[in-house]
mmCIF file of C-alpha atoms and ligand atoms in Angstrom:
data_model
loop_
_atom_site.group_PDB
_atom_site.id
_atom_site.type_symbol
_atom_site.label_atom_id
_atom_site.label_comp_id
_atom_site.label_asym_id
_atom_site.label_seq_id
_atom_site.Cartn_x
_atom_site.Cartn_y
_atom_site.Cartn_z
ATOM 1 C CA UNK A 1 -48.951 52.822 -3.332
ATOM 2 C CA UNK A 2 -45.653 51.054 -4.410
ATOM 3 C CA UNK A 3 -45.936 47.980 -7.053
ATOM 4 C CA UNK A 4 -43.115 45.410 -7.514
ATOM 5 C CA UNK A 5 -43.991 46.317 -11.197
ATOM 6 C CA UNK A 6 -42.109 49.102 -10.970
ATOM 7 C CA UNK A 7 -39.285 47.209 -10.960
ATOM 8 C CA UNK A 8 -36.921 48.523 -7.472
ATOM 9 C CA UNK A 9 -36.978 46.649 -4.784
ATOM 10 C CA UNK A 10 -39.673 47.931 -1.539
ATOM 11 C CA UNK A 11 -38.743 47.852 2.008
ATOM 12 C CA UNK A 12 -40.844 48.570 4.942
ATOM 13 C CA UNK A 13 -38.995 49.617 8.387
ATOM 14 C CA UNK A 14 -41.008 49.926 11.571
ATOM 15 C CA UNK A 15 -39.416 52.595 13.822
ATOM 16 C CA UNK A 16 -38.948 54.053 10.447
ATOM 17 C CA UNK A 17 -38.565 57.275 12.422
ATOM 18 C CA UNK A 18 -35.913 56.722 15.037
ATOM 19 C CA UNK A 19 -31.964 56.448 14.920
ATOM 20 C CA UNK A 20 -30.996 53.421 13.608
ATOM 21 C CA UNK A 21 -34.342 53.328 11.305
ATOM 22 C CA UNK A 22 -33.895 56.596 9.685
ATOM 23 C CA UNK A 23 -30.135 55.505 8.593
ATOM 24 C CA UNK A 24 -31.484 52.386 7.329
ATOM 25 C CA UNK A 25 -33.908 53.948 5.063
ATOM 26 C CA UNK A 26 -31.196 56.468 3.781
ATOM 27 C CA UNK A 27 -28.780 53.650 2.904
ATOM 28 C CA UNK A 28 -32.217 51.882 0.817
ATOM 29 C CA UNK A 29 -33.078 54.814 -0.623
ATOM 30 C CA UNK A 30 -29.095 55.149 -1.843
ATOM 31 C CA UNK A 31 -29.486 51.242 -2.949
ATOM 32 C CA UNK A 32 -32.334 51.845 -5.154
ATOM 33 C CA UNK A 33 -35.287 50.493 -3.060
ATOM 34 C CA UNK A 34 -38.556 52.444 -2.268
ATOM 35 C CA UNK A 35 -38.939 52.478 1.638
ATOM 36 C CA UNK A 36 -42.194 52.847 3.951
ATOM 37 C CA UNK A 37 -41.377 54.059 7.417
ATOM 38 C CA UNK A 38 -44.092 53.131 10.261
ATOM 39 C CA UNK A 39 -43.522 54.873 13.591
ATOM 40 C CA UNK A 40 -45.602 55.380 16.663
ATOM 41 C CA UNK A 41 -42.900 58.122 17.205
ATOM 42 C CA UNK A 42 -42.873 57.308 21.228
ATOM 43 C CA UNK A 43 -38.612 57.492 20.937
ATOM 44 C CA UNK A 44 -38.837 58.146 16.718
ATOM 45 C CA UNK A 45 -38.427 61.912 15.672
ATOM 46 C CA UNK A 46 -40.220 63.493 12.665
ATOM 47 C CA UNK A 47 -36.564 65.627 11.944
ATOM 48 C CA UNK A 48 -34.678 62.328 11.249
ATOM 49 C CA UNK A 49 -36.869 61.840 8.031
ATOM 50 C CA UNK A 50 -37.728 65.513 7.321
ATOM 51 C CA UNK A 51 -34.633 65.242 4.607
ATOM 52 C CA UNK A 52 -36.880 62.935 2.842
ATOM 53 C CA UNK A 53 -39.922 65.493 2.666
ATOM 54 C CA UNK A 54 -41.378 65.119 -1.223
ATOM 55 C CA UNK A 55 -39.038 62.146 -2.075
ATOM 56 C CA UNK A 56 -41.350 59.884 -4.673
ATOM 57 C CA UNK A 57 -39.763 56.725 -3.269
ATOM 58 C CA UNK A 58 -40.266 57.380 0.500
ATOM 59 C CA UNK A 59 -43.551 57.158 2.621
ATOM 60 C CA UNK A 60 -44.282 57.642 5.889
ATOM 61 C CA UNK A 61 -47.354 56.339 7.993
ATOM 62 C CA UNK A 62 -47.942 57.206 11.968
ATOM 63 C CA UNK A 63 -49.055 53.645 13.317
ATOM 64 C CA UNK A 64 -47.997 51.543 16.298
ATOM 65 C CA UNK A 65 -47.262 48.241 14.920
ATOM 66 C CA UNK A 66 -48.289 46.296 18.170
ATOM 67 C CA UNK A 67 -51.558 46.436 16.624
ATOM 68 C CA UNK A 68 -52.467 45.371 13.243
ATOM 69 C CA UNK A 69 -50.468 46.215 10.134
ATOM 70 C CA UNK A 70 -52.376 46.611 6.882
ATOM 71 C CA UNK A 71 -50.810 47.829 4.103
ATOM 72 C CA UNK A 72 -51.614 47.290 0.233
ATOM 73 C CA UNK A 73 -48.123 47.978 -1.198
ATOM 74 C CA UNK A 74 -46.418 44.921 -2.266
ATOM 75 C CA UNK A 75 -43.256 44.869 -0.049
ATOM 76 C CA UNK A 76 -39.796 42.476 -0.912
ATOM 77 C CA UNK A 77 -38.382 43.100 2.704
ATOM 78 C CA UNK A 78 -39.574 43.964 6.280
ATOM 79 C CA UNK A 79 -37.346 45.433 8.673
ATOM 80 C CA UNK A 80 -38.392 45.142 11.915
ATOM 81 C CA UNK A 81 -36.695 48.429 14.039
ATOM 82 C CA UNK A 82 -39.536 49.741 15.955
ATOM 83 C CA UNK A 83 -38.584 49.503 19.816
ATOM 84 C CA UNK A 84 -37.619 51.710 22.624
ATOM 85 C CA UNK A 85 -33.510 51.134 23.283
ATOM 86 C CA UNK A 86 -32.386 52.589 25.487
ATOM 87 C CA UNK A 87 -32.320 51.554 29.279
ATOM 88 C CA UNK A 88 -34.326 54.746 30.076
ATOM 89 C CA UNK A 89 -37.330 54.521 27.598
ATOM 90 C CA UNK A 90 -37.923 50.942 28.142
ATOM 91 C CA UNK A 91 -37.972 52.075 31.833
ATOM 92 C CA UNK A 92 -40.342 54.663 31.074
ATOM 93 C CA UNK A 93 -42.334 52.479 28.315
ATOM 94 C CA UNK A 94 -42.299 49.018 29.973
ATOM 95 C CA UNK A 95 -45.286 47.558 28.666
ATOM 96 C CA UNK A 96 -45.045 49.322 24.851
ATOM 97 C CA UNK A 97 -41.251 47.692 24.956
ATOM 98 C CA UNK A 98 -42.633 44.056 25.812
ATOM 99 C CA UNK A 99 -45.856 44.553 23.511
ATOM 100 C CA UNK A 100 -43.413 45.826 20.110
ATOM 101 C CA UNK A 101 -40.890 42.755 20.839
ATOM 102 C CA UNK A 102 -43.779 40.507 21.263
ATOM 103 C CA UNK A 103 -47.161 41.469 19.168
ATOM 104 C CA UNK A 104 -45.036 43.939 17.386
ATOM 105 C CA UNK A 105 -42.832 40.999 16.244
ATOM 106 C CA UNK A 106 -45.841 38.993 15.600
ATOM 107 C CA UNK A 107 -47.426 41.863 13.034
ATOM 108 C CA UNK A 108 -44.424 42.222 11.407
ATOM 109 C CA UNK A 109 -43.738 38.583 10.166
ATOM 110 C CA UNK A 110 -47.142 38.070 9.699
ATOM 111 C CA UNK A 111 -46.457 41.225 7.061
ATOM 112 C CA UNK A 112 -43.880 39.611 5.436
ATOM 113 C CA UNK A 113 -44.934 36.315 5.473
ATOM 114 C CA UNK A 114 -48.640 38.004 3.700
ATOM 115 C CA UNK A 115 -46.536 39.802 0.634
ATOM 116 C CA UNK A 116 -43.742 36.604 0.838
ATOM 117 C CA UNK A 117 -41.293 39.482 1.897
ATOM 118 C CA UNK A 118 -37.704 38.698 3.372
ATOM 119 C CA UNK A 119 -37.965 39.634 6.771
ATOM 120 C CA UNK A 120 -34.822 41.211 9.061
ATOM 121 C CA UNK A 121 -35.164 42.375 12.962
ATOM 122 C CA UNK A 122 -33.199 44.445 15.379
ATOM 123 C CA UNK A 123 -32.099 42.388 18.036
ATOM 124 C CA UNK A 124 -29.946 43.130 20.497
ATOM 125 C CA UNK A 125 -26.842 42.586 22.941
ATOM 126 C CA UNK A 126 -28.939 42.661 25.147
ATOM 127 C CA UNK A 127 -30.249 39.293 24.747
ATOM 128 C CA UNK A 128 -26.730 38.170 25.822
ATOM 129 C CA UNK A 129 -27.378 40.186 29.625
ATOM 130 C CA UNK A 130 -25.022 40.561 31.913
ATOM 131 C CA UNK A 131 -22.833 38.203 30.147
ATOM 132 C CA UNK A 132 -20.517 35.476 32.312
ATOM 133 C CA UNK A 133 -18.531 34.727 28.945
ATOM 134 C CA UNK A 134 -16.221 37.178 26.782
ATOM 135 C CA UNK A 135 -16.242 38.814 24.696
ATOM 136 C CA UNK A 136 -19.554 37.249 23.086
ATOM 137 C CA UNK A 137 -20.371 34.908 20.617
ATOM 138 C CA UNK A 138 -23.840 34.574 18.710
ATOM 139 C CA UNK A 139 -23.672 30.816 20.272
ATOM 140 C CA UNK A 140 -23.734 32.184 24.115
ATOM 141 C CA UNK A 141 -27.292 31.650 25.549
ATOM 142 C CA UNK A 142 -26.837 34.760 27.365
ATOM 143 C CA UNK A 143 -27.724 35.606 31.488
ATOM 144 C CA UNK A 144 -30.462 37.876 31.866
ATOM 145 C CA UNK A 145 -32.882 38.191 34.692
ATOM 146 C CA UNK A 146 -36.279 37.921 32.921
ATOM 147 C CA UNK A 147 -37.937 40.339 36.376
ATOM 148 C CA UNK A 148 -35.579 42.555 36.431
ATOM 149 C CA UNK A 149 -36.136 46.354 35.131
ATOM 150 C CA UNK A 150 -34.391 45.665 32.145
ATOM 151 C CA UNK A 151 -36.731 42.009 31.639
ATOM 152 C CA UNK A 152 -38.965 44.305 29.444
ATOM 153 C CA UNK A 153 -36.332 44.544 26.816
ATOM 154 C CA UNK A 154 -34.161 41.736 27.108
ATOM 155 C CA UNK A 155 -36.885 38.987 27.187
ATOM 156 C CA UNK A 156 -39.092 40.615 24.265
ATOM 157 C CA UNK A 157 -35.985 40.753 22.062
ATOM 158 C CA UNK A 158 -35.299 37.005 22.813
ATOM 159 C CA UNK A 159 -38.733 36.528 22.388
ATOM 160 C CA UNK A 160 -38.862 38.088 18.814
ATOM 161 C CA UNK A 161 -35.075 36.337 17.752
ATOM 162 C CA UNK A 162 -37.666 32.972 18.934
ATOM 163 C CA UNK A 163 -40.837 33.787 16.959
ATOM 164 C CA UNK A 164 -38.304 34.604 14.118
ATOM 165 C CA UNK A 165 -36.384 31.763 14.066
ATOM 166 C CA UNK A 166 -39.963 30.055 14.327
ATOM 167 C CA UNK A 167 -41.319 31.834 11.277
ATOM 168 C CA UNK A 168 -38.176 30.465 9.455
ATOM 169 C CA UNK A 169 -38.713 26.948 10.454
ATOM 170 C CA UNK A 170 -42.067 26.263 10.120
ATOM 171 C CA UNK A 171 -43.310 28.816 7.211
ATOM 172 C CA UNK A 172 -39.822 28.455 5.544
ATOM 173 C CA UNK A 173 -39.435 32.347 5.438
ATOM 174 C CA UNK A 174 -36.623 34.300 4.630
ATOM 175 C CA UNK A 175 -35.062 35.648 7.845
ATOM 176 C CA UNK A 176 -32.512 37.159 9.379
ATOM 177 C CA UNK A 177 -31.199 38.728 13.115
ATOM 178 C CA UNK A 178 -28.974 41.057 13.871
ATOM 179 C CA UNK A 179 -27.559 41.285 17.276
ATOM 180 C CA UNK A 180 -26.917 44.969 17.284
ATOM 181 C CA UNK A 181 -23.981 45.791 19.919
ATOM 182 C CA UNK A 182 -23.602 49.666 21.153
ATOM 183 C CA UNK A 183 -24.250 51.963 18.609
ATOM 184 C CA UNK A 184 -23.934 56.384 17.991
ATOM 185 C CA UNK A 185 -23.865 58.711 15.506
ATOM 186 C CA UNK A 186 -25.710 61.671 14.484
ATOM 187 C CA UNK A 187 -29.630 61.736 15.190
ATOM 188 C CA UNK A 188 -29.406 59.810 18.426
ATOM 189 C CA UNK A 189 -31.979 61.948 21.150
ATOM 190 C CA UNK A 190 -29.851 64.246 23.107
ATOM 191 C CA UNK A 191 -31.967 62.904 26.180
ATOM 192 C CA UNK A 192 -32.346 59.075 25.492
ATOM 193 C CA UNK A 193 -29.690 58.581 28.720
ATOM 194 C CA UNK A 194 -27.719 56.389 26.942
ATOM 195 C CA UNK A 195 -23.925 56.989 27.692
ATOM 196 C CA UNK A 196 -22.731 58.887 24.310
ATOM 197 C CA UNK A 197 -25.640 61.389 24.286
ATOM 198 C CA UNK A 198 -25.693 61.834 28.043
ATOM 199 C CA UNK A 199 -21.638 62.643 27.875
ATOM 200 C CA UNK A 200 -21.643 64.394 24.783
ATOM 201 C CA UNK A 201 -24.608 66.639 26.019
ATOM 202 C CA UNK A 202 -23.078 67.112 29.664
ATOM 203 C CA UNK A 203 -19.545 68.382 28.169
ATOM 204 C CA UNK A 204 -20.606 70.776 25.764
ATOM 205 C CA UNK A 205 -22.772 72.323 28.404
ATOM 206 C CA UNK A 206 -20.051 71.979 31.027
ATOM 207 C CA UNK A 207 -22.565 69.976 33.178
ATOM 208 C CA UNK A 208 -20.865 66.858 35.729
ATOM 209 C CA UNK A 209 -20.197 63.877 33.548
ATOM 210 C CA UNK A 210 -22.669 61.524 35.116
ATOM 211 C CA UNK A 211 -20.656 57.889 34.812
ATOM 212 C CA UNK A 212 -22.890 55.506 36.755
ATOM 213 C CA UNK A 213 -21.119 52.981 39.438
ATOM 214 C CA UNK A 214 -17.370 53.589 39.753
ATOM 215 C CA UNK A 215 -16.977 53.607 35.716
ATOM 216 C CA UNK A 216 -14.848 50.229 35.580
ATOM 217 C CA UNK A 217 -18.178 48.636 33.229
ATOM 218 C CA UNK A 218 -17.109 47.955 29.797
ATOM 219 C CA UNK A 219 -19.031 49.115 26.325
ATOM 220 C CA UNK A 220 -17.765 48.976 22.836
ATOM 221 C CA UNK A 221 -19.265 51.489 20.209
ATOM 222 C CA UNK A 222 -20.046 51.093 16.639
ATOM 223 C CA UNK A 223 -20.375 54.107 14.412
ATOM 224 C CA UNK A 224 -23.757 53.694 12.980
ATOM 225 C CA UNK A 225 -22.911 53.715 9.436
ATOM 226 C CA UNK A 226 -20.201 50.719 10.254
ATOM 227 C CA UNK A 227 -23.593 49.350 11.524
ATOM 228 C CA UNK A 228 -26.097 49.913 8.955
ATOM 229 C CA UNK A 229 -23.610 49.153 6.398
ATOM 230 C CA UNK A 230 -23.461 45.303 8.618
ATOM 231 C CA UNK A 231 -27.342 44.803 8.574
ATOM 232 C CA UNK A 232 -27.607 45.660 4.892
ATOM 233 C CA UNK A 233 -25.290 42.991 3.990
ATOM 234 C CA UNK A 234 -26.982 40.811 6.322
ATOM 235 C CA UNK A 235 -30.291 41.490 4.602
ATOM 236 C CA UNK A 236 -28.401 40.523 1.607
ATOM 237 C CA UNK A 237 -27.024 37.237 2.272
ATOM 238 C CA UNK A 238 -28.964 33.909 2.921
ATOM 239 C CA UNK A 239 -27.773 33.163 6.574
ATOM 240 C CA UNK A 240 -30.449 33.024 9.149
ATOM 241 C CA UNK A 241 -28.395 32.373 12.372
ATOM 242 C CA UNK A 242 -28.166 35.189 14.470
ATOM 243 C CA UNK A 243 -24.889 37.780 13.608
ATOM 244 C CA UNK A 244 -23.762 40.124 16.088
ATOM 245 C CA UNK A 245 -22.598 43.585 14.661
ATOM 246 C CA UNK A 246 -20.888 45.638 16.927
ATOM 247 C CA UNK A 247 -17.190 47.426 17.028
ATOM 248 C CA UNK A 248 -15.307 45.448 19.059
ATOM 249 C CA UNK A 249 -12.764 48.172 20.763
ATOM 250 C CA UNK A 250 -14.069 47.806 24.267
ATOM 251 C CA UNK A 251 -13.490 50.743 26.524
ATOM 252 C CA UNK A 252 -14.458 51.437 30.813
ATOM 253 C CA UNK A 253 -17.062 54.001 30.971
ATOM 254 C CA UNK A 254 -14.450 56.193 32.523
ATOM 255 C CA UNK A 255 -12.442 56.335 29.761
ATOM 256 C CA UNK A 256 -14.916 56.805 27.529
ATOM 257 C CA UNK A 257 -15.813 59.801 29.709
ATOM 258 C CA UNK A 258 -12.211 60.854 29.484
ATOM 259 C CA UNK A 259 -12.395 60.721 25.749
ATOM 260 C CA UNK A 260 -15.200 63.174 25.817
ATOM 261 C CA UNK A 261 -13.527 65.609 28.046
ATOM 262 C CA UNK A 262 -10.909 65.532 25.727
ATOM 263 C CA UNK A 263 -12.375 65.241 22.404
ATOM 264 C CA UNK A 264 -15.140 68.163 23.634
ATOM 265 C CA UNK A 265 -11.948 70.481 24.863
ATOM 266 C CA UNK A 266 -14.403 70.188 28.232
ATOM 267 C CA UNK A 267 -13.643 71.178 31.848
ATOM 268 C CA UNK A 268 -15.959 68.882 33.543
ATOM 269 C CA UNK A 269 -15.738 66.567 36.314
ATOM 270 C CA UNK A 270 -16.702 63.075 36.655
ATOM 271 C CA UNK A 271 -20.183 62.850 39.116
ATOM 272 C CA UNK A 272 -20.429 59.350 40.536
ATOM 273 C CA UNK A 273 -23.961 57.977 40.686
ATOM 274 C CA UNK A 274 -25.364 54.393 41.744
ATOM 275 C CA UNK A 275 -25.179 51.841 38.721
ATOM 276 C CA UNK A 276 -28.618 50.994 37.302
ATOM 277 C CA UNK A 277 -30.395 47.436 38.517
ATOM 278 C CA UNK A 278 -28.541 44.765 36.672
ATOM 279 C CA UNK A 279 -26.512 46.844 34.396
ATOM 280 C CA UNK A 280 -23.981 44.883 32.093
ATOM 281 C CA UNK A 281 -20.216 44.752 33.504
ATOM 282 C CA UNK A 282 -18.615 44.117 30.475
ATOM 283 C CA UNK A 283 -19.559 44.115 26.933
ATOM 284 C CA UNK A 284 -17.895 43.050 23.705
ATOM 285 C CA UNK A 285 -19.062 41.831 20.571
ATOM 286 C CA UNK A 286 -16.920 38.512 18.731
ATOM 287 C CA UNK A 287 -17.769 39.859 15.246
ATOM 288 C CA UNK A 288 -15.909 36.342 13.649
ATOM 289 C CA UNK A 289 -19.136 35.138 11.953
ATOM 290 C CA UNK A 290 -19.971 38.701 10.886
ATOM 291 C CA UNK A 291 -16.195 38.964 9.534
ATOM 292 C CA UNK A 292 -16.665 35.180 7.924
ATOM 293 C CA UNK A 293 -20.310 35.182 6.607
ATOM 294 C CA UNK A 294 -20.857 39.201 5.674
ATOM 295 C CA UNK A 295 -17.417 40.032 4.894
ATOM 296 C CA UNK A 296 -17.349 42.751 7.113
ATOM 297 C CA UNK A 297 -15.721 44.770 9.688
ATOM 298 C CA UNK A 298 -15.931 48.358 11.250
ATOM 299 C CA UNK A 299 -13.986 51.018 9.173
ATOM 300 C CA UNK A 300 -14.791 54.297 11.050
ATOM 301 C CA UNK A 301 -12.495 55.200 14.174
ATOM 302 C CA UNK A 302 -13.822 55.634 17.410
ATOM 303 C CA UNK A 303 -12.166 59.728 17.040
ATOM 304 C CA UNK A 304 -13.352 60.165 13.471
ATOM 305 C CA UNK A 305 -17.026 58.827 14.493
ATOM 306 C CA UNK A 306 -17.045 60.529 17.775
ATOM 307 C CA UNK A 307 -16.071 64.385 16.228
ATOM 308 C CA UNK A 308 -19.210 63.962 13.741
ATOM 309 C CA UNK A 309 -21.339 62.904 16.812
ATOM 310 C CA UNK A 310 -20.214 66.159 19.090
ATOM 311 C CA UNK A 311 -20.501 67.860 15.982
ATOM 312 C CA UNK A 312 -24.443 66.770 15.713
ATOM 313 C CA UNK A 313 -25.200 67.376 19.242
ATOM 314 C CA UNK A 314 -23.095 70.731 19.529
ATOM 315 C CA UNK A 315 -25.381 72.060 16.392
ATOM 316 C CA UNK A 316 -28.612 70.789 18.292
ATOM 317 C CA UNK A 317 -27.326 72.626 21.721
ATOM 318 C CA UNK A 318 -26.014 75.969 20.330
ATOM 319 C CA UNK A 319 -27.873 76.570 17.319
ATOM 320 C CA UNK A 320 -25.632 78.710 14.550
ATOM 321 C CA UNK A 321 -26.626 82.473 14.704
ATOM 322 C CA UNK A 322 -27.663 83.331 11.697
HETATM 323 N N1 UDP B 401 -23.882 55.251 31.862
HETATM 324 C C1 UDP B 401 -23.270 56.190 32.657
HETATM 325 N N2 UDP B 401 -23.793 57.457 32.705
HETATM 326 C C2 UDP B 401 -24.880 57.841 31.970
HETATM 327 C C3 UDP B 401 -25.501 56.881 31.143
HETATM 328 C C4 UDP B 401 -24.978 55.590 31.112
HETATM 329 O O1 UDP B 401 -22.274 55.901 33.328
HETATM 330 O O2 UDP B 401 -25.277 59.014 32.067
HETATM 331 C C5 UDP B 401 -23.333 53.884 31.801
HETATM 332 C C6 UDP B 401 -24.361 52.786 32.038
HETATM 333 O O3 UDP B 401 -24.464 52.482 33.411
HETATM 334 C C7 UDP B 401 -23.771 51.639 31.242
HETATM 335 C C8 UDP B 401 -23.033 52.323 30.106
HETATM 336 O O4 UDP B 401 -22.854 53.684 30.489
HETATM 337 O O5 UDP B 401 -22.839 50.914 32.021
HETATM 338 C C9 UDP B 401 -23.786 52.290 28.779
HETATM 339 O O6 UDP B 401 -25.079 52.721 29.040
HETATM 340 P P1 UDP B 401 -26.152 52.981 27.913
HETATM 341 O O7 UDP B 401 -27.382 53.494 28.592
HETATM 342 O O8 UDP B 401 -25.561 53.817 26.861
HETATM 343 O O9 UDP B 401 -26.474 51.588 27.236
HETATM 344 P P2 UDP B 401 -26.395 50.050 27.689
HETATM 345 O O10 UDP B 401 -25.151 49.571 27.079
HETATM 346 O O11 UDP B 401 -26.355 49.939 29.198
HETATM 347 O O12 UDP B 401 -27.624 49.480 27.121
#
């Protein structure tokens, strides 16, 4: 159990397991906190934490945080990660997507608010839909059909940034919300169908590139340790507006297909399918508040970030013979 008398600071992360929350608690860990992870592991993976096997200042506990959380560590921050992201698992997961935004949400400030914790969630771009103005700023209201197949995502995550800002207001906690744009790196799920995994995996198994529509949609991509290094200086500060952190070099889905091809030394083709229900045409985030308020700004280039990302997946495909 992990006491605030022994002086570094403790964070809990729900999806402690999964991409973005297994980064997080790395860059904690590096900061001197003690971390809890709590993971259902529906999308989290036990290998993205097995580094932290035997660590003193690292525990993980299997439980779905739609339902209760107990825990009798005292905690300084909560970070609320635990959701499935990508357009396929909340497909697959609808009602565990709407329950984590929603009750999930719910537990977890009700966690922070019990051990007076600072409290941080993962929203999304998401929240912004198929957005009419661009590129986007945290003040857009956003355009997203609440019925539609990708409702079970969008809404809950406005739905959480709502019972947040709520929590703020009327219990005076310690909040924040980070709009979290396009994001890749190492540890993503070869098979979550997001674009960069889905390309990535296709080309280094010389597989159709699948692009979706006719490839003219727009996505911007943030290397996640531009990312993580955004929300931990959002934890840091005292702003509880929403911030959107995202890289804003916007690219067409074909060319970021092209990119693979090229960066992959790949032969294959382009294969055309229908574009999902309600998929966003265009996507950029305005990172001016995150540039005024957080001092910060993506450092890693797109080619840098994308080499270490083939190089993760090409491991994980073609294991080295040893
Ligand atoms: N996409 C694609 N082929 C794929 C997977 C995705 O063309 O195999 C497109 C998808 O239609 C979307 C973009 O790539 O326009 C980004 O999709 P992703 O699932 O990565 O995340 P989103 O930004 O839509 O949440």
């Amino acid at each position: 159990m992990f006491k605030r008398s022994a002086g570094s600071p403790i964070s809990v992360i729900t999806g402690g397991a999964g991409f973005l929350g297994s980064h997080l608690t790395d860059r904690l860990l590096k900061e001197g906190h003690r971390v809890v992870g709590l993971d259902n592991f529906i999308t989290g993976n036990a290998d993205n934490i097995g580094h932290l096997a035997g660590d003193e200042r690292y525990r993980l506990i299997r439980q779905d945080v739609s339902n209760f959380i107990f825990l009798p560590d005292d905690v300084d921050f909560v970070f609320h990660f635990a959701s499935p992201a990508s357009p396929i698992d909340y497909l697959e997961h609808p009602i565990p997507t709407l329950k984590v935004g929603a009750l999930g949400t719910h537990n977890a400030l009700g966690l922070a608010k019990a051990k007076a914790a600072k409290f941080l969630i993962a929203s999304t771009s998401e929240c912004y839909g198929d957005p009419l103005i661009h590129p986007q700023t945290e003040d857009y209201w956003g355009n997203v059909n609440p019925i539609g197949p990708r409702g079970v995502y969008d809404e809950a995550k406005r739905f959480a940034e709502a019972m947040t800002m709520a929590y703020h207001r009327y219990h005076h906690m310690d909040t924040k919300i980070v709009r979290i744009f396009n994001t890749y790196g190492p540890r993503m799920r070869l098979r979550d169908g997001r674009v960069v995994p889905a390309f990535i995996g296709q080309a280094l198994a010389g597989e159709p590139l699948t692009v979706f529509g006719d490839g003219s949609q727009t996505r911007s991509f943030c290397f996640v340790s531009d990312l993580i290094d955004g929300i931990y200086r959002l934890a840091m500060s005292d702003f509880h507006e929403p911030v959107n952190i995202g890289n804003p070099r916007e690219m067409t889905i074909r060319e970021f297909g092209e990119q693979i091809l090229r960066l992959t030394g790949s032969s294959s083709k382009f294969e055309f399918q229908p574009l999902p229900v309600d998929d966003p045409k265009v996507r950029q985030p305005d990172i001016t508040r995150a540039r005024h308020v957080l001092n910060w700004e993506p450092k890693v280039d797109f080619e840098v970030g994308i080499q270490q990302t083939i190089e993760f997946f090409r491991s994980r495909i073609q294991p080295a013979v040893h």
